[in-house]
Coordinates of C-alpha atoms in Angstrom, one line a residue:
M1 CA -29.5 -1.9 26.2
I2 CA -27.0 -3.8 23.8
N3 CA -28.9 -6.9 23.8
K4 CA -31.9 -4.8 22.7
F5 CA -29.8 -3.4 20.0
M6 CA -28.6 -6.7 18.8
Q7 CA -32.0 -8.2 18.5
S8 CA -33.1 -5.3 17.0
S9 CA -34.0 -5.3 12.9
S10 CA -31.1 -2.5 12.4
F11 CA -28.7 -4.6 13.9
K12 CA -29.8 -7.7 11.5
R13 CA -30.2 -5.4 8.5
I14 CA -26.5 -3.9 8.9
L15 CA -25.3 -7.8 9.9
I16 CA -26.9 -8.7 6.4
F17 CA -25.1 -5.9 4.5
V18 CA -21.6 -6.7 5.7
F19 CA -22.2 -9.8 4.4
I20 CA -23.5 -9.2 1.2
A21 CA -20.4 -7.0 1.2
L22 CA -18.2 -9.8 2.1
I23 CA -19.4 -11.8 -0.5
I24 CA -19.0 -9.1 -3.1
Y25 CA -15.5 -8.8 -2.1
A26 CA -14.6 -12.7 -2.1
M27 CA -16.0 -12.4 -5.7
K28 CA -14.0 -9.6 -6.5
S29 CA -12.3 -11.9 -9.4
M30 CA -15.5 -11.3 -11.1
I31 CA -16.8 -7.6 -10.3
N32 CA -15.9 -6.9 -14.1
L33 CA -18.6 -9.3 -15.4
I34 CA -21.1 -8.2 -12.0
L35 CA -21.3 -4.8 -13.1
L36 CA -20.7 -5.2 -16.9
T37 CA -24.0 -7.5 -16.4
F38 CA -25.8 -5.0 -14.1
I39 CA -25.1 -2.0 -16.5
F40 CA -26.3 -3.8 -19.2
T41 CA -29.1 -5.2 -17.7
F42 CA -30.5 -2.3 -16.3
L43 CA -30.0 0.1 -19.2
M44 CA -31.3 -2.4 -21.9
D45 CA -34.5 -2.8 -19.4
R46 CA -35.4 0.7 -19.4
L47 CA -34.8 1.1 -23.4
V48 CA -37.6 -2.2 -23.7
Q49 CA -40.0 0.1 -21.2
F50 CA -39.1 3.1 -23.1
I51 CA -39.8 1.6 -26.8
E52 CA -42.6 -0.8 -25.1
G53 CA -44.6 2.5 -24.1
K54 CA -44.5 4.0 -27.8
I55 CA -45.1 0.5 -29.5
P56 CA -46.6 -2.3 -28.6
L57 CA -45.3 -5.0 -29.3
N58 CA -44.8 -8.5 -27.6
R59 CA -41.7 -7.9 -24.9
K60 CA -39.7 -10.8 -25.7
L61 CA -40.3 -9.9 -29.3
L62 CA -38.9 -5.8 -28.5
V63 CA -36.0 -7.5 -26.1
I64 CA -34.9 -9.6 -29.2
I65 CA -34.9 -6.7 -31.4
S66 CA -33.2 -4.4 -29.5
Y67 CA -30.6 -6.1 -28.5
S68 CA -30.2 -7.2 -32.0
S69 CA -29.7 -4.1 -33.2
I70 CA -27.3 -2.5 -30.3
V71 CA -25.0 -5.2 -31.4
G72 CA -25.4 -5.1 -34.7
L73 CA -24.6 -1.5 -34.8
L74 CA -21.3 -1.9 -32.4
S75 CA -20.5 -4.6 -34.7
Y76 CA -20.5 -2.6 -37.9
G77 CA -19.2 0.2 -35.9
L78 CA -15.7 -1.9 -34.8
V79 CA -15.2 -3.2 -38.2
M80 CA -15.9 0.0 -40.1
Y81 CA -14.7 2.7 -37.7
L82 CA -11.9 0.6 -35.0
P83 CA -8.7 1.0 -37.3
M84 CA -9.7 4.6 -38.0
I85 CA -10.1 5.6 -34.6
A86 CA -7.3 3.5 -33.6
G87 CA -5.0 5.4 -35.4
E88 CA -6.2 8.6 -34.9
I89 CA -5.7 7.8 -30.9
S90 CA -2.3 6.5 -31.8
T91 CA -1.3 10.2 -33.2
L92 CA -3.0 12.0 -30.7
I93 CA -0.6 10.4 -28.4
K94 CA 2.6 11.2 -30.3
Q95 CA 1.1 14.8 -30.8
L96 CA 0.9 15.0 -26.8
T97 CA 4.1 13.3 -26.2
A98 CA 5.9 15.8 -28.8
F99 CA 4.7 18.9 -26.8
Y100 CA 5.9 17.4 -23.5
T101 CA 9.3 16.8 -24.8
A102 CA 10.0 20.1 -26.9
K103 CA 10.6 23.4 -25.5
H104 CA 8.9 26.3 -25.8
D105 CA 9.2 29.8 -26.7
N106 CA 6.6 30.5 -23.8
V107 CA 8.2 31.1 -20.3
I108 CA 4.4 30.3 -18.9
L109 CA 4.7 27.0 -20.6
N110 CA 7.9 25.7 -19.8
Y111 CA 7.0 26.9 -16.1
I112 CA 4.2 24.2 -16.1
V113 CA 5.7 21.7 -18.2
E114 CA 8.8 22.3 -15.3
R115 CA 6.4 21.4 -12.0
I116 CA 5.3 18.8 -13.8
E117 CA 8.3 17.4 -14.4
K118 CA 9.2 18.1 -10.4
I119 CA 5.5 16.0 -9.5
N120 CA 6.8 13.3 -11.3
V121 CA 3.4 13.4 -13.8
S122 CA 5.8 11.2 -16.3
S123 CA 5.7 8.1 -14.1
Y124 CA 1.8 8.2 -13.8
L125 CA 1.4 8.6 -17.8
E126 CA 4.0 5.2 -18.2
Q127 CA 2.0 3.5 -15.7
G128 CA -1.1 4.7 -17.9
V129 CA 0.1 3.6 -21.0
T130 CA 1.1 0.3 -19.2
Y131 CA -2.3 -0.3 -17.7
L132 CA -3.4 0.5 -21.8
L133 CA -1.3 -1.7 -23.5
K134 CA -2.2 -4.6 -20.7
S135 CA -5.9 -4.1 -21.4
F136 CA -5.3 -4.3 -25.2
S137 CA -2.9 -7.5 -24.2
D138 CA -5.8 -9.0 -22.7
I139 CA -8.9 -7.6 -25.0
S140 CA -10.2 -11.4 -25.7
K141 CA -11.1 -11.6 -22.0
V142 CA -12.4 -8.2 -21.8
G143 CA -14.3 -9.5 -24.8
I144 CA -15.4 -12.9 -23.3
Q145 CA -16.9 -10.7 -20.2
I146 CA -18.7 -8.3 -22.3
L147 CA -20.3 -11.0 -24.5
M148 CA -21.2 -12.9 -21.3
A149 CA -22.1 -9.8 -19.7
L150 CA -24.7 -9.3 -22.5
L151 CA -25.9 -12.9 -22.9
L152 CA -26.6 -12.9 -19.2
S153 CA -28.3 -10.0 -19.2
L154 CA -30.6 -10.7 -22.2
F155 CA -31.5 -14.1 -20.9
F156 CA -32.5 -12.0 -17.4
L157 CA -34.8 -9.6 -19.7
L158 CA -36.4 -12.5 -21.4
E159 CA -37.7 -14.4 -18.6
K160 CA -37.7 -11.0 -16.2
P161 CA -41.6 -11.9 -14.9
R162 CA -41.2 -15.8 -14.5
L163 CA -37.5 -14.7 -12.7
I164 CA -39.9 -12.3 -10.4
E165 CA -42.2 -14.5 -9.8
F166 CA -39.5 -17.1 -8.8
T167 CA -37.6 -15.4 -6.6
K168 CA -40.9 -14.1 -4.5
K169 CA -41.2 -17.7 -3.3
F170 CA -38.4 -16.8 -1.1
K171 CA -40.8 -14.4 0.7
T172 CA -42.7 -17.3 2.3
S173 CA -40.3 -19.9 2.7
K174 CA -37.7 -20.5 6.3
V175 CA -35.1 -17.5 5.1
S176 CA -38.1 -14.7 4.5
S177 CA -36.5 -12.3 7.2
I178 CA -33.3 -12.5 5.5
Y179 CA -34.8 -12.3 1.7
A180 CA -36.5 -9.2 3.0
E181 CA -33.5 -7.5 3.9
I182 CA -32.0 -8.6 0.3
E183 CA -34.8 -7.1 -1.2
F184 CA -35.0 -3.9 0.2
F185 CA -31.2 -3.8 -0.3
A186 CA -31.7 -4.2 -4.0
N187 CA -34.5 -1.8 -4.0
K188 CA -32.2 0.7 -3.0
F189 CA -29.7 -0.2 -5.2
V190 CA -31.6 -0.7 -8.2
R191 CA -33.2 2.8 -7.6
T192 CA -29.8 4.5 -6.4
F193 CA -26.9 2.7 -8.5
G194 CA -28.7 2.3 -11.2
K195 CA -30.3 5.2 -11.9
V196 CA -27.4 7.3 -11.2
I197 CA -25.3 5.3 -14.0
E198 CA -28.0 5.9 -16.6
A199 CA -27.8 9.4 -15.8
Q200 CA -23.8 9.2 -15.9
L201 CA -24.3 7.8 -19.4
I202 CA -26.7 10.3 -21.0
I203 CA -24.8 13.2 -19.6
A204 CA -21.8 11.7 -21.5
V205 CA -22.8 11.2 -24.4
V206 CA -24.4 14.8 -24.5
N207 CA -21.4 15.9 -23.4
C208 CA -19.3 14.2 -26.1
I209 CA -21.6 14.7 -28.5
L210 CA -21.6 18.9 -28.0
T211 CA -17.6 18.5 -27.0
T212 CA -17.1 17.0 -30.9
I213 CA -19.1 19.6 -32.8
S214 CA -17.1 22.4 -31.1
L215 CA -14.1 21.0 -31.9
W216 CA -14.9 19.8 -35.2
L217 CA -15.8 23.9 -35.4
L218 CA -12.3 24.6 -34.2
D219 CA -10.8 22.4 -37.0
F220 CA -9.3 20.3 -34.3
P221 CA -7.2 17.0 -35.8
Q222 CA -8.4 13.4 -35.0
L223 CA -11.7 13.9 -34.2
G224 CA -12.5 10.4 -33.8
G225 CA -10.0 9.6 -31.3
L226 CA -11.0 13.1 -28.8
S227 CA -14.7 11.9 -29.2
I228 CA -13.9 8.8 -27.5
M229 CA -11.5 10.2 -24.8
V230 CA -14.3 12.8 -24.1
F231 CA -17.0 9.9 -23.7
V232 CA -14.7 7.9 -22.0
L233 CA -13.9 10.9 -18.9
G234 CA -17.6 12.2 -19.2
L235 CA -18.0 8.9 -17.2
I236 CA -15.9 10.1 -14.3
P237 CA -18.8 13.2 -12.3
V238 CA -16.7 16.4 -12.2
A239 CA -13.3 15.4 -12.5
G240 CA -13.4 13.7 -16.5
V241 CA -14.5 17.3 -17.5
I242 CA -10.8 18.5 -15.7
I243 CA -8.5 15.8 -16.7
S244 CA -10.1 16.0 -20.5
L245 CA -9.4 19.7 -20.8
I246 CA -5.6 19.1 -20.2
P247 CA -4.9 17.4 -23.1
L248 CA -7.4 19.6 -25.5
V249 CA -5.3 22.9 -24.2
I250 CA -2.1 21.1 -25.4
I251 CA -3.5 20.5 -28.8
A252 CA -5.1 23.2 -29.5
Y253 CA -1.9 25.3 -28.3
S254 CA -0.2 23.4 -30.6
I255 CA -2.4 24.0 -34.0
G256 CA -3.6 27.8 -33.1
G257 CA -1.7 29.2 -30.2
I258 CA -3.7 31.1 -26.8
M259 CA -6.3 32.5 -29.3
K260 CA -7.6 28.7 -30.0
V261 CA -7.0 27.9 -26.1
L262 CA -9.4 30.7 -25.5
Y263 CA -12.1 28.9 -27.9
V264 CA -11.5 25.8 -26.5
G265 CA -11.8 27.4 -22.8
I266 CA -15.1 29.1 -23.7
A267 CA -16.4 25.6 -25.3
I268 CA -15.8 24.1 -22.1
A269 CA -17.1 26.5 -20.3
V270 CA -20.4 26.5 -21.8
I271 CA -20.6 22.9 -22.7
H272 CA -20.3 22.4 -18.4
A273 CA -22.7 25.1 -17.9
V274 CA -25.1 22.6 -19.9
E275 CA -24.2 20.0 -18.1
A276 CA -24.6 21.5 -14.4
Y277 CA -27.5 23.5 -15.0
I278 CA -29.8 21.6 -17.4
L279 CA -28.7 17.8 -17.2
N280 CA -27.5 17.2 -13.8
P281 CA -30.8 18.8 -12.2
N282 CA -33.2 17.1 -14.6
L283 CA -31.1 13.8 -14.5
M284 CA -29.6 13.7 -10.7
S285 CA -31.8 13.1 -7.6
S286 CA -31.2 15.5 -5.0
K287 CA -29.0 13.2 -3.6
T288 CA -26.4 13.0 -5.9
N289 CA -25.9 16.8 -5.7
L290 CA -22.5 16.6 -3.9
P291 CA -20.1 19.0 -2.9
V292 CA -17.1 19.2 -5.3
F293 CA -14.8 18.3 -1.8
Y294 CA -16.8 15.1 -1.6
T295 CA -17.1 14.2 -5.1
F296 CA -13.0 14.1 -5.2
I297 CA -12.8 12.2 -2.0
V298 CA -14.6 9.6 -3.0
L299 CA -13.2 9.2 -6.7
I300 CA -9.4 8.9 -4.9
F301 CA -10.7 6.6 -2.7
S302 CA -12.7 4.4 -4.6
E303 CA -9.9 4.5 -7.7
H304 CA -7.7 3.9 -4.7
F305 CA -9.7 0.5 -3.7
F306 CA -11.5 -0.5 -7.0
G307 CA -9.1 0.7 -9.7
I308 CA -10.3 2.4 -13.5
W309 CA -13.8 0.9 -12.3
G310 CA -13.9 3.1 -8.9
L311 CA -14.0 6.5 -10.9
I312 CA -17.3 5.3 -12.4
V313 CA -19.3 3.4 -10.1
G314 CA -18.0 5.3 -6.7
I315 CA -20.1 8.3 -6.8
P316 CA -23.3 5.6 -7.4
V317 CA -21.9 3.5 -4.7
F318 CA -21.8 6.3 -2.4
V319 CA -25.3 7.6 -3.4
F320 CA -26.2 4.0 -2.6
L321 CA -25.1 4.6 0.9
L322 CA -26.6 7.5 1.7
D323 CA -29.6 6.3 0.4
I324 CA -29.1 3.3 2.7
L325 CA -28.5 5.9 5.9
E326 CA -31.7 7.9 4.9
V327 CA -29.2 11.1 4.3
T328 CA -31.2 13.5 2.3
D329 CA -31.2 17.2 1.3
N330 CA -33.7 18.8 3.3
E331 CA -32.9 22.6 2.2
K332 CA -35.7 24.1 0.1
V333 CA -33.5 25.8 -2.5

C-alpha cells in the first residue's frame, strides 16, 4: 500500500511541491525581488493585453509605451508630490500622537486610551515606527529592487513568445515529468495568486478614491497622507478596513467631535458595502470568499512568517493552496 502510494503521481507532485517550497525558502533574502517581479509582470501583461484588444499595435511597441508611461507618471508624481505627502504624513503622525497623549473630557475616550495603554499598544506603535524608519533608511535598497523588478518584467514581456517557445522544449527533455508538474503548479499559481493580487489592487484603488472623496467632503486635513494610508491598508483583505478606520475616527473626533465620527462611520460603511457586495463578487472567484475567521487566521500566521509581505500575499497564497487541494465551494447560492 505504501509502495503503491510512493509510486503514484500524487506523491511525486507532493515531493516536487515541497522541493519548490524549500527552494523559495532558501531564496527568502530575494523574496522582495521575486514577488515584485511577478506582480509587475502579471499586472503589466494584463494591461498590455487590454490595450492590445482596443488598439491594434505591435506588442513590443505597446509594452515599451506602457512601461514608459507608467514610469514617467510615477517619476513625475514622486518629484512633484513626495515632499508634500511626506509633510502631510509627518503632521498626521503628530496629530495622532497628540490625541493619544492628551487627556479628554469624554469618559469613554479616557477609558479606551487606558485600555490601549494596558495592552501595551504603544510598544507596537514604536515597533511600527522603527520599521518605517528602517525602511526609509533602506530606501536605496528598496529602490534598486523595484528597478530590477521592473527591468526583469520588461524583458520578460518583450520576449514573452520566445520565452514560452523555449520553455516548452523541456516538455520533451529528460526532465519532462518534472516539467509537467512545475507547469501544473505555475498555471495554478498564475490563475489564483495573480488574479487575486490584481483584484486586491483594483479594490484598493477604488476604495482609496471613494474614501478620499468622502474625506474631502468632510473637510479632512492631510488628504494626501490619508489617501496613501487607505490605499496601502486596502491591499490587506478585511483587516485593512478596520485598521484604517482607527486613525480616521481619531482625526474625525479631533476636528469635529462625535458627529464627525458618525459621518465617517457611515461613509466607510457605505464604501465597505460597495466593496463587499459589488467589487468582491465581480473580481474575486468563489474560492476567495473566505469566512472572516479564516481570513484573520491566515493574516496572523502569514504576517508572523513573512512580515509585511505576509499581510498582502497571505490570502492569495492561501487561495493558491486551496486550488492545489481542489477545495471548491459547491454550495448553490
